[in-house]
Amino acid sequence: MDNRSIAQLLSETADLLEISAGDPFRIRSYRRAAEAVESSTVKISEIAEDTKKLLAIPGIGKGMATNIQEMEKTGTMPLREELLTKYRPSMLDLLKLPGMGPKSVLLFWEALQIASIADLEAAIAAGKLESLPRMGAKQIEKLKKGIEEYKQNSGRFLIDDAEEAADKLIAYLRQFEGITTITPAGSLRRGRETVGDLDILATGPACVEDKVQAAVEYTAAYPPIADLIAKGQNKVSFRLRSGLQVDVRLLPEGSYGAALQYFTGSKMHNVTVRQRALKRGYTLSEYSLSRVEDGSFVAGATEEEIYAALGLDWIAPEMRENNGEIEAAEQHRLPALVELRDIRGDVHMHTDATDGKNTIREMAEAAAARGYEYIAITDHSKNLAMTFGLDDERALEHMRKICQVNDEMEGRIRVFGGIEVDILSDGQLDLSDEVLAQIDVVIASIHSLFNQPEEQMTERVLRAIENPNTRILGHPTGRLLLRREGYKLNLPQILRRAAELGVAVEHNAYPDRLDLCDRDLRMAKEMGCKISINTDSHHTSHMEKMTYGVRQLRRAWLAKQDVLNTLPAEEFLAALRPRA
DNA sequence: GCCGTTTTCGGCCCGACTGTTTTCAGTCG
């Protein structure tokens, strides 16, 4: 069983416990364990036999270790089975409706035997809900709306889309007199590849207690609002036409740091920080850090002073996932994370020779304008016929053109010759060894899916990286296209072999590629892989997406020295596996 | 169910908003 499945079973058990009104702390334990399993870089099923190793994971104790071992053996566990005799699995869907929590699910089940969203719809239509306590007309209307939204399944939004929405809203808020600072918080600030909703924090003279109402009204009047969810003292919640939910909080400047810390999350990070505060006689809220005994103010204006008062170094938002960052901050051993400005080159991009939109020269100019020291032009090879992929002869001709542009740039930027070769179903590359041996940056990627089982798929990739011409493994988990059903491979095995061979693995910076996630990147680093980050740009404007990829690297705790593209041009080439 | 610089018991984060209430429960982040 993979980590994700184990985590899901644990988290579902937590939901069921919650519906059964179980001990809230026991419920939290299950949730914590689920998160610990989900974010673990070790394959839990491989260590499941070894109780000691399981217990070493924070959040996993004796009971949870037994549960995990049981799941490995039987695919489920006693508590879960027991709960499922009392409740239905489809009741978990009900929890996903906005405004629906465990108490309501239990109420509906006990009073009306409602076990699914379909049941709920029927009950609403039949007017059965009205007889229940706390179910007024507004509440029922809210549920109806929630069901509609659920069916449309807005889900999570890609970080670049969310950021665009945030930028527009920020521009609107900025026009209000007295709002001086506006910052996106939440998962956007933490750099997650997708965000569930947008948290925007605003502060300034207009946000003090007796004046804030006007700013609240102004926020609630934001034209693109499709649905106003809540409007309170200092908070406005609404949904945009895209379905994205937005929470705006307007708070006084003295609380800015506390609020930023609070609304950045993650939830588990905050819980741990607050526990730490309590142990030291403080209490932390979105307004301030204060003393428990007399409520006197300790810190609040900046995040730095709050962390410092708790004996911690400031923690970069990307690391705030309760994955050991607090201990590291305490011991002053947080890594200096890689930054966008450390990236000196982008070595995966396409031109109009295949499926790109711009010429070699245009790509080079755009990259030079971004301040890059080097790029590699890596067009497709012949197997991708639909992109007019290059065969041996055209590939060599293309290298000459790249070389020519390199000369034309007169040292403003270095342009490497490159190619993105396709890994065929038997693991062979689709260009000849003689040609590949003449190309600086050879990226081998899978583009076609043959519904092979995991083992065969893995074998195919392994064979491709054994080929001495392969210098970089392109988007190793497959991009969105390949991530769809049926595509699975043994990533740990591939990363281990890549590390042994000195083949670099690529992290594709483009947000919708869903390539190596932060956990995969952490695993790659632990295994000693060389990591290259690239945009796979098909247009000059795509190069901007590098910023999102770097944030994934930061989420994986990668420092500058962990990333190949932070090296100067010659050193970058030298750090790749030696040419065949 | 987990955890330990009040350590094997007794704790476990904090506040806002809504709706249906006349003081609060449920949900959310």
XYZ file of C-alpha atoms (C1' of nucleotides) in Angstrom:
609
model
C 0.000 0.000 0.000
C 1.450 3.386 -0.868
C 1.750 6.267 1.591
C -1.100 8.152 0.055
C -3.545 5.275 0.514
C -2.480 4.713 4.108
C -2.866 8.431 4.814
C -6.285 8.441 3.230
C -7.523 5.523 5.332
C -6.253 7.198 8.495
C -7.845 10.491 7.591
C -11.158 8.837 6.710
C -11.078 7.068 10.039
C -10.622 10.465 11.679
C -13.690 11.748 9.819
C -15.745 8.748 10.901
C -14.593 9.177 14.490
C -15.632 12.793 14.302
C -19.095 11.875 13.058
C -19.389 9.399 15.912
C -18.548 12.252 18.312
C -15.368 10.516 19.394
C -12.648 11.983 21.576
C -11.427 15.130 19.770
C -7.838 14.451 20.763
C -7.949 10.932 19.480
C -9.318 12.337 16.221
C -6.462 14.780 16.027
C -4.000 11.933 16.501
C -5.394 10.165 13.463
C -5.176 13.345 11.414
C -1.656 13.988 12.547
C -0.625 10.446 11.707
C -2.228 10.788 8.269
C -0.210 13.918 7.569
C 2.975 12.329 8.860
C 2.529 9.367 6.530
C 1.576 11.531 3.576
C 4.637 13.758 3.872
C 7.092 10.985 4.663
C 9.857 10.399 2.142
C 10.198 6.808 3.274
C 7.861 4.238 1.827
C 5.867 3.243 4.889
C 5.006 -0.217 3.579
C 8.717 -1.000 3.361
C 9.303 -0.257 7.044
C 5.927 -1.460 8.314
C 7.476 -4.656 9.730
C 9.926 -2.667 11.791
C 7.920 -1.192 14.671
C 10.913 0.816 15.889
C 11.177 2.664 12.606
C 7.478 3.428 12.608
C 7.660 4.794 16.141
C 10.512 7.066 15.099
C 8.079 9.065 12.952
C 6.637 11.930 14.987
C 2.893 11.476 15.393
C 3.087 7.686 15.168
C 2.803 5.899 18.492
C 2.126 2.359 19.525
C -1.526 2.334 18.537
C -0.929 3.926 15.174
C 1.958 1.567 14.397
C -0.366 -1.364 15.001
C -2.977 0.247 12.774
C -0.468 0.657 9.956
C 0.731 -2.927 10.242
C -2.855 -4.081 10.184
C -3.514 -2.055 7.029
C -0.507 -3.544 5.300
C -1.801 -7.020 6.030
C -5.540 -6.612 5.489
C -6.022 -3.326 3.692
C -8.062 -1.911 6.548
C -8.079 -1.773 10.338
C -10.473 -2.799 13.118
C -11.569 0.685 14.227
C -12.395 1.697 10.692
C -14.368 -1.486 10.066
C -16.225 -1.059 13.310
C -17.184 2.510 12.446
C -18.287 1.453 8.992
C -20.808 -0.944 10.472
C -22.438 2.071 12.122
C -22.040 4.597 9.309
C -21.749 4.618 5.511
C -18.600 5.574 3.585
C -20.681 7.951 1.441
C -21.257 10.055 4.561
C -17.700 11.290 4.181
C -18.790 13.133 1.023
C -21.267 15.102 3.094
C -18.392 16.530 5.123
C -17.027 18.125 1.979
C -20.055 20.373 1.604
C -19.451 23.910 2.852
C -21.100 24.502 6.186
C -21.492 20.784 6.790
C -19.558 19.379 9.726
C -19.603 16.134 11.681
C -22.411 17.275 13.981
C -24.759 17.940 11.105
C -23.860 14.674 9.398
C -24.675 12.800 12.597
C -27.888 14.745 13.096
C -29.099 14.031 9.563
C -28.154 10.379 9.851
C -29.846 9.779 13.167
C -32.973 11.761 12.376
C -33.473 10.955 8.694
C -31.011 8.196 7.737
C -29.290 10.588 5.337
C -26.070 8.872 4.228
C -25.090 10.616 1.003
C -25.327 13.839 -0.919
C -28.102 12.314 -3.030
C -30.038 11.480 0.154
C -29.582 15.036 1.361
C -30.846 16.483 -1.880
C -33.927 14.289 -1.696
C -34.570 15.268 1.918
C -34.295 18.956 1.095
C -36.646 18.576 -1.848
C -39.139 16.754 0.381
C -38.927 19.515 2.990
C -37.840 17.070 5.683
C -34.994 19.145 7.054
C -37.214 21.905 8.399
C -38.306 19.872 11.379
C -34.744 19.460 12.620
C -33.146 21.707 15.244
C -31.017 24.624 13.944
C -32.306 24.145 10.428
C -33.823 27.437 9.388
C -34.537 28.598 5.878
C -31.103 30.195 5.522
C -29.291 27.085 6.622
C -31.152 24.943 4.140
C -30.530 27.432 1.352
C -26.823 27.291 2.193
C -26.805 23.532 1.888
C -28.562 23.664 -1.468
C -25.949 26.083 -2.752
C -23.196 23.916 -1.303
C -24.446 20.892 -3.197
C -24.458 22.875 -6.439
C -20.892 24.003 -5.842
C -19.819 20.497 -4.960
C -21.221 19.198 -8.214
C -19.326 21.826 -10.169
C -16.318 20.572 -8.244
C -14.237 23.731 -8.204
C -11.483 21.926 -6.290
C -8.057 23.406 -5.896
C -6.567 26.068 -8.140
C -3.115 26.122 -9.653
C -0.788 28.534 -7.936
C -0.252 30.780 -10.961
C -4.002 31.223 -11.468
C -4.485 31.945 -7.783
C -1.640 34.448 -7.833
C -3.167 36.243 -10.783
C -6.486 36.529 -8.944
C -4.619 37.756 -5.866
C -2.749 40.415 -7.842
C -5.986 41.843 -9.225
C -7.639 41.979 -5.822
C -4.545 43.536 -4.284
C -4.568 46.250 -6.953
C -8.201 46.986 -6.060
C -7.574 47.108 -2.304
C -4.561 49.330 -2.784
C -6.823 52.083 -4.068
C -8.488 52.411 -0.679
C -7.100 55.303 1.320
C -5.342 54.015 4.410
C -4.656 50.449 3.345
C -0.887 50.425 3.051
C 0.238 46.810 3.059
C -1.470 43.876 1.395
C 0.016 40.392 1.449
C -1.231 37.056 0.225
C -0.950 34.511 3.041
C -2.096 30.886 3.243
C -0.913 28.211 0.880
C -0.138 30.793 -1.794
C 2.525 32.304 0.448
C 3.775 28.838 1.323
C 4.218 28.193 -2.394
C 2.078 25.090 -2.692
C 1.492 24.006 -6.279
C -2.244 24.354 -5.779
C -4.276 26.481 -3.400
C -7.728 25.700 -2.028
C -8.618 29.289 -1.282
C -6.989 32.667 -1.222
C -6.041 34.380 2.060
C -5.314 38.062 1.723
C -4.091 40.144 4.618
C -4.398 43.930 4.570
C -3.229 46.496 7.074
C -2.774 50.213 7.460
C -4.287 53.207 9.274
C -7.702 52.396 7.799
C -7.693 49.037 9.543
C -7.826 50.239 13.154
C -10.835 49.158 15.124
C -13.063 52.233 14.876
C -12.388 52.852 11.186
C -12.204 49.395 9.690
C -15.890 49.148 8.803
C -15.462 51.386 5.744
C -12.603 49.234 4.470
C -14.699 46.114 5.041
C -17.532 47.618 2.991
C -15.112 48.588 0.237
C -13.715 45.054 0.112
C -17.185 43.529 -0.033
C -17.924 45.765 -3.021
C -15.130 44.238 -5.135
C -16.837 43.941 -8.538
C -15.793 40.383 -9.522
C -17.459 38.925 -6.412
C -19.941 36.243 -7.456
C -21.131 35.312 -4.002
C -20.559 37.053 -0.688
C -20.140 34.383 1.981
C -19.453 36.368 5.137
C -18.811 39.936 6.199
C -17.750 40.611 9.766
C -15.765 42.966 11.966
C -12.503 42.579 10.108
C -13.086 39.713 7.710
C -14.735 39.415 4.325
C -15.212 36.046 2.595
C -16.468 35.638 -0.920
C -16.312 33.526 -4.011
C -15.111 34.770 -7.377
C -16.754 33.826 -10.641
C -13.988 31.289 -11.210
C -15.160 29.495 -8.054
C -12.088 30.505 -6.080
C -12.940 31.376 -2.478
C -11.210 34.415 -1.022
C -10.825 35.465 2.612
C -9.679 39.023 3.235
C -8.660 40.086 6.726
C -8.130 43.710 7.674
C -6.016 44.089 10.783
C -4.164 46.916 12.560
C -0.461 47.381 11.891
C 0.640 46.374 15.372
C -0.818 42.933 14.727
C 0.524 42.589 11.201
C 3.276 40.091 12.034
C 1.038 37.994 14.249
C -1.664 37.975 11.607
C 0.752 37.126 8.830
C 2.202 34.297 10.893
C -1.244 33.061 11.764
C -2.827 33.195 8.311
C 0.196 31.791 6.519
C -0.175 28.497 8.363
C 0.050 25.693 7.801
C -2.429 24.609 10.392
C -0.136 21.973 11.841
C 2.772 24.393 11.940
C 0.631 26.867 13.852
C -0.607 24.292 16.315
C 2.962 23.330 17.115
C 4.099 26.932 17.438
C 1.219 27.693 19.767
C 1.932 24.693 21.929
C 5.473 25.940 22.187
C 4.195 29.377 23.180
C 2.059 27.897 25.937
C 4.974 25.952 27.339
C 6.797 29.234 27.684
C 3.910 30.967 29.382
C 2.702 32.808 26.288
C -0.383 32.599 24.180
C -0.320 33.295 20.454
C -3.255 34.573 18.443
C -3.603 36.451 15.170
C -3.364 39.690 17.169
C -0.245 39.171 19.240
C 2.000 37.023 21.323
C 1.134 37.812 24.941
C 1.727 36.513 28.445
C -0.822 34.042 29.762
C -0.759 35.401 33.324
C -1.685 39.027 32.673
C -2.318 39.186 28.924
C 0.471 41.702 28.475
C 1.854 42.229 24.982
C 5.109 40.511 24.005
C 5.311 40.745 20.200
C 3.096 41.225 17.158
C 4.331 43.709 14.566
C 6.666 41.354 12.698
C 6.972 37.610 12.269
C 10.646 37.784 13.170
C 9.984 39.167 16.656
C 7.346 36.537 17.334
C 9.582 33.645 16.316
C 12.470 35.219 18.205
C 10.405 35.529 21.399
C 9.745 31.808 21.125
C 13.453 31.053 20.756
C 13.198 30.353 17.039
C 14.873 31.664 13.919
C 12.483 33.089 11.357
C 11.136 30.248 9.221
C 10.578 30.698 5.479
C 6.856 30.252 4.666
C 7.600 27.381 2.264
C 8.946 25.313 5.163
C 6.000 25.793 7.504
C 4.481 22.337 7.244
C 5.446 20.914 10.633
C 8.068 18.710 9.062
C 10.848 19.400 11.520
C 11.300 23.082 10.696
C 10.568 24.152 14.260
C 13.270 21.947 15.742
C 15.662 23.155 13.052
C 14.794 26.788 13.808
C 15.423 26.178 17.490
C 18.847 24.713 16.808
C 19.732 27.421 14.277
C 20.187 24.877 11.530
C 17.555 25.966 9.030
C 18.984 25.723 5.506
C 19.541 28.881 3.486
C 16.973 28.115 0.818
C 17.641 28.555 -2.872
C 16.182 31.757 -4.332
C 14.952 32.720 -7.761
C 17.920 35.036 -8.241
C 20.323 32.117 -7.667
C 19.129 30.445 -10.867
C 21.597 31.231 -13.645
C 20.173 29.233 -16.496
C 17.217 27.351 -17.899
C 18.182 24.306 -19.954
C 14.915 22.938 -21.275
C 12.979 24.916 -23.885
C 11.509 24.558 -27.342
C 11.493 26.716 -30.468
C 9.466 26.991 -33.660
C 11.645 24.256 -35.125
C 9.262 21.893 -33.329
C 6.293 22.859 -31.144
C 7.589 26.109 -29.633
C 6.268 29.516 -30.662
C 9.486 31.555 -30.863
C 12.808 31.420 -32.704
C 16.092 30.441 -31.101
C 17.139 34.082 -31.148
C 13.926 35.252 -29.482
C 14.303 32.686 -26.706
C 17.929 33.731 -26.205
C 17.015 37.424 -26.054
C 14.204 36.785 -23.581
C 16.481 34.716 -21.371
C 19.212 37.359 -21.517
C 16.651 39.994 -20.551
C 15.785 37.885 -17.509
C 19.446 37.991 -16.539
C 20.258 34.371 -17.267
C 23.846 33.455 -18.030
C 22.938 30.466 -20.168
C 20.142 28.437 -21.703
C 19.870 25.222 -23.670
C 17.602 24.870 -26.670
C 16.125 21.392 -26.401
C 13.638 20.722 -29.150
C 11.824 17.450 -29.588
C 13.175 14.459 -31.470
C 11.538 12.584 -34.327
C 9.331 10.217 -32.361
C 7.114 13.173 -31.529
C 5.952 13.423 -35.101
C 3.067 15.707 -34.218
C 5.557 18.325 -33.083
C 7.623 17.901 -36.254
C 10.344 16.381 -34.075
C 13.941 16.421 -35.312
C 15.568 13.385 -36.874
C 19.344 12.856 -36.821
C 19.984 15.074 -39.774
C 17.726 17.949 -38.718
C 19.054 17.705 -35.160
C 22.603 18.345 -36.371
C 21.428 21.181 -38.570
C 19.578 22.649 -35.581
C 22.778 22.475 -33.488
C 24.528 24.574 -36.117
C 21.778 27.189 -35.934
C 21.948 27.244 -32.150
C 25.694 27.683 -32.384
C 25.195 30.570 -34.766
C 22.754 32.327 -32.408
C 25.216 31.735 -29.604
C 27.789 33.686 -31.636
C 25.280 36.415 -32.492
C 24.562 36.991 -28.800
C 28.193 38.099 -28.448
C 28.622 36.827 -24.926
C 25.454 38.370 -23.515
C 24.243 34.839 -22.886
C 25.566 31.376 -23.572
C 23.270 29.187 -25.707
C 23.900 25.459 -25.424
C 22.856 22.958 -28.034
C 20.387 20.484 -26.657
C 17.701 17.991 -27.448
C 14.783 16.396 -25.658
C 14.897 12.814 -26.886
C 11.999 10.478 -26.474
C 12.276 7.287 -24.477
C 10.786 4.548 -26.617
C 8.729 1.683 -25.243
C 11.835 -0.527 -25.051
C 13.855 2.120 -23.204
C 15.926 3.081 -26.272
C 16.350 6.736 -27.253
C 14.984 7.727 -30.627
C 18.127 9.358 -32.082
C 21.423 7.709 -32.925
C 24.283 7.547 -30.435
C 26.636 9.300 -32.892
C 24.369 12.348 -33.048
C 23.542 12.448 -29.327
C 27.244 12.302 -28.486
C 27.674 15.662 -30.205
C 25.004 17.451 -28.192
C 25.713 19.193 -24.895
C 22.391 18.886 -23.121
C 20.601 15.614 -23.805
C 17.345 15.328 -21.893
C 15.579 11.985 -22.074
C 11.822 12.107 -21.418
C 8.835 9.825 -21.781
C 6.082 11.299 -23.916
C 3.997 8.349 -24.865
C 2.044 6.066 -22.652
C 1.565 2.426 -23.409
C -0.404 1.412 -20.338
C 2.463 -0.625 -19.083
C 2.485 -1.872 -15.499
C 4.675 -0.067 -12.986
C 7.535 -2.532 -13.269
C 7.790 -2.273 -17.029
C 7.456 1.483 -16.990
C 10.248 1.715 -14.436
C 12.410 -0.657 -16.438
C 11.911 1.541 -19.478
C 13.133 4.650 -17.678
C 16.039 2.804 -16.060
C 17.241 1.586 -19.440
C 17.070 5.115 -20.809
C 19.246 6.541 -18.063
C 21.737 3.725 -18.463
C 22.329 5.049 -21.973
C 25.580 7.020 -21.597
C 24.215 9.824 -23.762
C 21.484 10.674 -21.294
C 22.615 13.602 -19.170
C 19.306 14.729 -17.712
C 16.139 12.740 -17.027
C 13.329 15.032 -18.159
C 10.158 15.487 -16.081
C 10.802 12.139 -14.356
C 7.357 11.534 -12.934
C 5.780 12.461 -16.187
C 3.916 15.675 -16.592
C 0.196 16.124 -16.340
C -0.304 14.177 -19.541
C 1.406 11.114 -18.141
C 0.152 11.464 -14.609
C -3.269 10.436 -15.648
C -4.539 6.969 -14.925
C -2.342 4.000 -15.576
C 0.975 5.736 -15.370
C 2.974 4.600 -12.403
C 6.627 4.068 -11.782
C 8.947 3.264 -8.949
C 10.393 6.698 -8.380
C 12.740 5.776 -5.503
C 14.350 3.105 -7.652
C 14.809 5.510 -10.548
C 16.200 8.297 -8.392
C 18.648 5.915 -6.724
C 19.959 4.728 -10.074
C 20.130 8.273 -11.459
C 22.216 9.278 -8.454
C 24.581 6.346 -8.991
C 25.001 7.136 -12.678
C 25.336 10.880 -12.174
C 22.325 11.562 -14.380
C 20.613 14.751 -13.297
C 16.867 14.697 -12.686
C 14.784 17.578 -13.829
C 12.200 19.477 -11.869
C 9.755 21.051 -14.254
C 8.928 24.510 -12.942
C 5.631 24.855 -14.758
C 2.781 24.691 -12.233
C 0.395 22.603 -14.309
C 2.994 19.929 -14.994
C 2.603 18.540 -11.468
C 6.031 17.055 -11.816
C 8.257 16.286 -8.857
C 6.312 17.418 -5.815
C 8.139 18.700 -2.760
C 8.267 15.248 -1.196
C 9.785 13.746 -4.352
C 12.376 16.501 -4.455
C 13.305 15.884 -0.840
C 13.703 12.224 -1.658
C 15.880 13.094 -4.670
C 18.127 15.197 -2.472
C 18.361 12.508 0.195
C 19.428 10.030 -2.458
C 22.139 12.363 -3.691
C 20.616 13.210 -7.065
C 21.772 16.148 -9.083
C 18.708 18.334 -9.561
C 18.118 20.653 -12.495
C 15.172 23.035 -12.593
C 13.767 24.098 -15.953
C 10.640 25.606 -17.407
C 10.262 23.533 -20.585
C 9.194 26.828 -22.175
C 7.324 26.774 -25.456
C 7.098 30.570 -25.523
C 9.308 33.367 -24.209
C 6.641 34.246 -21.622
C 6.779 30.756 -20.114
C 10.183 31.480 -18.618
C 8.416 33.512 -15.935
C 7.088 30.299 -14.438
C 10.539 29.585 -13.005
C 9.413 31.409 -9.868
C 6.886 28.677 -9.016
C 9.370 25.876 -9.545
C 11.851 27.547 -7.230
C 9.211 27.692 -4.553
C 8.751 23.938 -4.846
C 12.497 23.542 -4.376
C 12.239 25.701 -1.267
C 9.380 23.582 0.032
C 11.728 20.605 -0.281
C 14.320 22.484 1.826
C 16.771 22.713 -1.071
C 19.663 25.145 -0.744
C 21.533 26.847 -3.546
C 24.203 24.153 -3.673
C 21.549 21.468 -4.156
C 20.511 22.849 -7.546
C 22.680 22.505 -10.656
C 21.344 25.611 -12.413
C 22.833 27.850 -9.744
C 26.256 27.042 -11.195
C 27.944 29.241 -13.837
C 27.668 27.953 -17.417
C 30.919 25.993 -17.659
C 30.570 24.500 -14.212
C 27.007 23.495 -15.002
C 28.157 21.529 -18.035
C 31.012 20.006 -16.076
C 28.633 18.926 -13.307
C 26.538 16.903 -15.733
C 27.502 13.298 -16.339
C 30.566 13.322 -18.649
C 29.667 13.092 -22.298
C 29.804 9.624 -23.788
C -4.156 8.301 20.442
C 0.332 10.977 21.252
C 3.667 12.915 24.155
C 7.257 14.468 27.928
C 12.909 20.917 30.390
C 5.810 20.326 35.445
C 7.562 12.814 31.718
C 3.939 7.266 32.429
C -0.725 10.839 33.755
C -3.077 14.523 32.258
C -2.721 17.501 29.299
C -3.720 18.457 24.098
C -4.322 26.131 19.851
C -7.282 30.117 19.123
C -10.616 33.270 17.562
C -14.262 34.853 14.017
C -18.596 34.358 11.835
C -23.338 32.544 11.079
C -27.787 31.225 12.221
C -30.923 30.517 15.408
C -30.559 31.581 19.640
C -31.945 35.281 23.914
C -26.336 32.880 25.596
C -24.654 29.397 22.215
C -23.408 25.447 19.061
C -21.395 24.372 14.840
C -18.152 25.328 11.304
C -14.042 27.244 9.498
C -9.299 28.358 8.895
